[in-house]
Coordinates of C-alpha atoms in Angstrom, one line a residue:
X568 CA 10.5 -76.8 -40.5
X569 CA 10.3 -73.6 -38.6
X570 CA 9.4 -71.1 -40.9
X571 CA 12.2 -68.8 -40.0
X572 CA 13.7 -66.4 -42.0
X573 CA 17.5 -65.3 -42.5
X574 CA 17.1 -62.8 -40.4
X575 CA 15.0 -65.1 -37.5
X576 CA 18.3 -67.7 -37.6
X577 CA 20.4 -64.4 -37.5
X578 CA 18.9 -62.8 -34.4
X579 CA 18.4 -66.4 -32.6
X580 CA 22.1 -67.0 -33.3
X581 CA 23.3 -64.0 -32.4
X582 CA 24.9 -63.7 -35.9
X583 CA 24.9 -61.3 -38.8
X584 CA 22.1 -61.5 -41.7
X585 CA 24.6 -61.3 -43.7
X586 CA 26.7 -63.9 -42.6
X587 CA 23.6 -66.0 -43.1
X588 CA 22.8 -64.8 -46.7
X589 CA 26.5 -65.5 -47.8
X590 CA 26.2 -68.7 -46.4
X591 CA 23.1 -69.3 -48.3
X592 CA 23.8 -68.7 -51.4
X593 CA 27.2 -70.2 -51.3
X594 CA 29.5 -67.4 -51.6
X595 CA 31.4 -68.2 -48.4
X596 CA 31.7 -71.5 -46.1
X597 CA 31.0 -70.9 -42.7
X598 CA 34.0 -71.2 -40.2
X599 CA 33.2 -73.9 -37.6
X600 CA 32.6 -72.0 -34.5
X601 CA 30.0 -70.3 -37.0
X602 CA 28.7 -73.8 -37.8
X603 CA 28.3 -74.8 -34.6
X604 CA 26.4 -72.0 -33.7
X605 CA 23.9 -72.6 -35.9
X606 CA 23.9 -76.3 -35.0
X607 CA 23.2 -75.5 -31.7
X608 CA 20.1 -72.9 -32.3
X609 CA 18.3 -75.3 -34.6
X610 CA 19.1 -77.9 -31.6
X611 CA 17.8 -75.4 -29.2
X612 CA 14.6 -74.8 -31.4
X613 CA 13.3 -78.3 -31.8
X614 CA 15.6 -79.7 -34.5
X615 CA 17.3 -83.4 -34.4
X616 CA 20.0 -84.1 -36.8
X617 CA 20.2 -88.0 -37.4
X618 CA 23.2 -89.6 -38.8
X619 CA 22.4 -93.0 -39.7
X620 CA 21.6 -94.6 -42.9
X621 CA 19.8 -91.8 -44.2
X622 CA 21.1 -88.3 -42.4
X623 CA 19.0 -85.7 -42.4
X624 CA 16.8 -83.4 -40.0
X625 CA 13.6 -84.1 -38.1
X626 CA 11.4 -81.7 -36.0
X627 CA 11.3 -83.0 -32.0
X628 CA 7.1 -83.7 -31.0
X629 CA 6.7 -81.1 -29.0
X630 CA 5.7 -81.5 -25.4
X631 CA 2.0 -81.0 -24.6
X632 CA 1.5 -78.5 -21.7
X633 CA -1.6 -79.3 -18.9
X634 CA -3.5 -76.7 -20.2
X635 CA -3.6 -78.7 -23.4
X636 CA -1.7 -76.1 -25.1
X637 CA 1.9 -77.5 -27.1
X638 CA 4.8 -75.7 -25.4
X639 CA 7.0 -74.0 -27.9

């Protein structure tokens, strides 16, 4: 939904690459400060995480700007 890479969610999180990669591929479980890290920079980025009947993730519509150009 963003196109970012491990290393992208790394530097936005202010967390290792590697601590993304393990994660990844499932060679570790994230403690939950760490998870709530991530949480929180997807948040900050424009994701929604719905917990209903279906969870899942959704991208927010992004705000249109006066100039006509979409905000980021």
């Amino acid at each position: 939904m963003l196109d970012w890479s491990q290393q992208d969610l790394a530097d936005n999180a202010r967390l290792s690459v590697v601590t993304i990669h393990q994660f990844e591929r499932g060679a570790t479980q994230p403690h939950r400060a760490t998870m709530d890290v991530i949480v929180r920079t997807f948040e900050a980025a424009g994701i929604e995480f719905i917990d209903g009947d279906a969870p899942g993730v959704k991208l927010r519509k992004r705000v249109t700007a006066p100039s006509g150009r979409k905000k980021k």
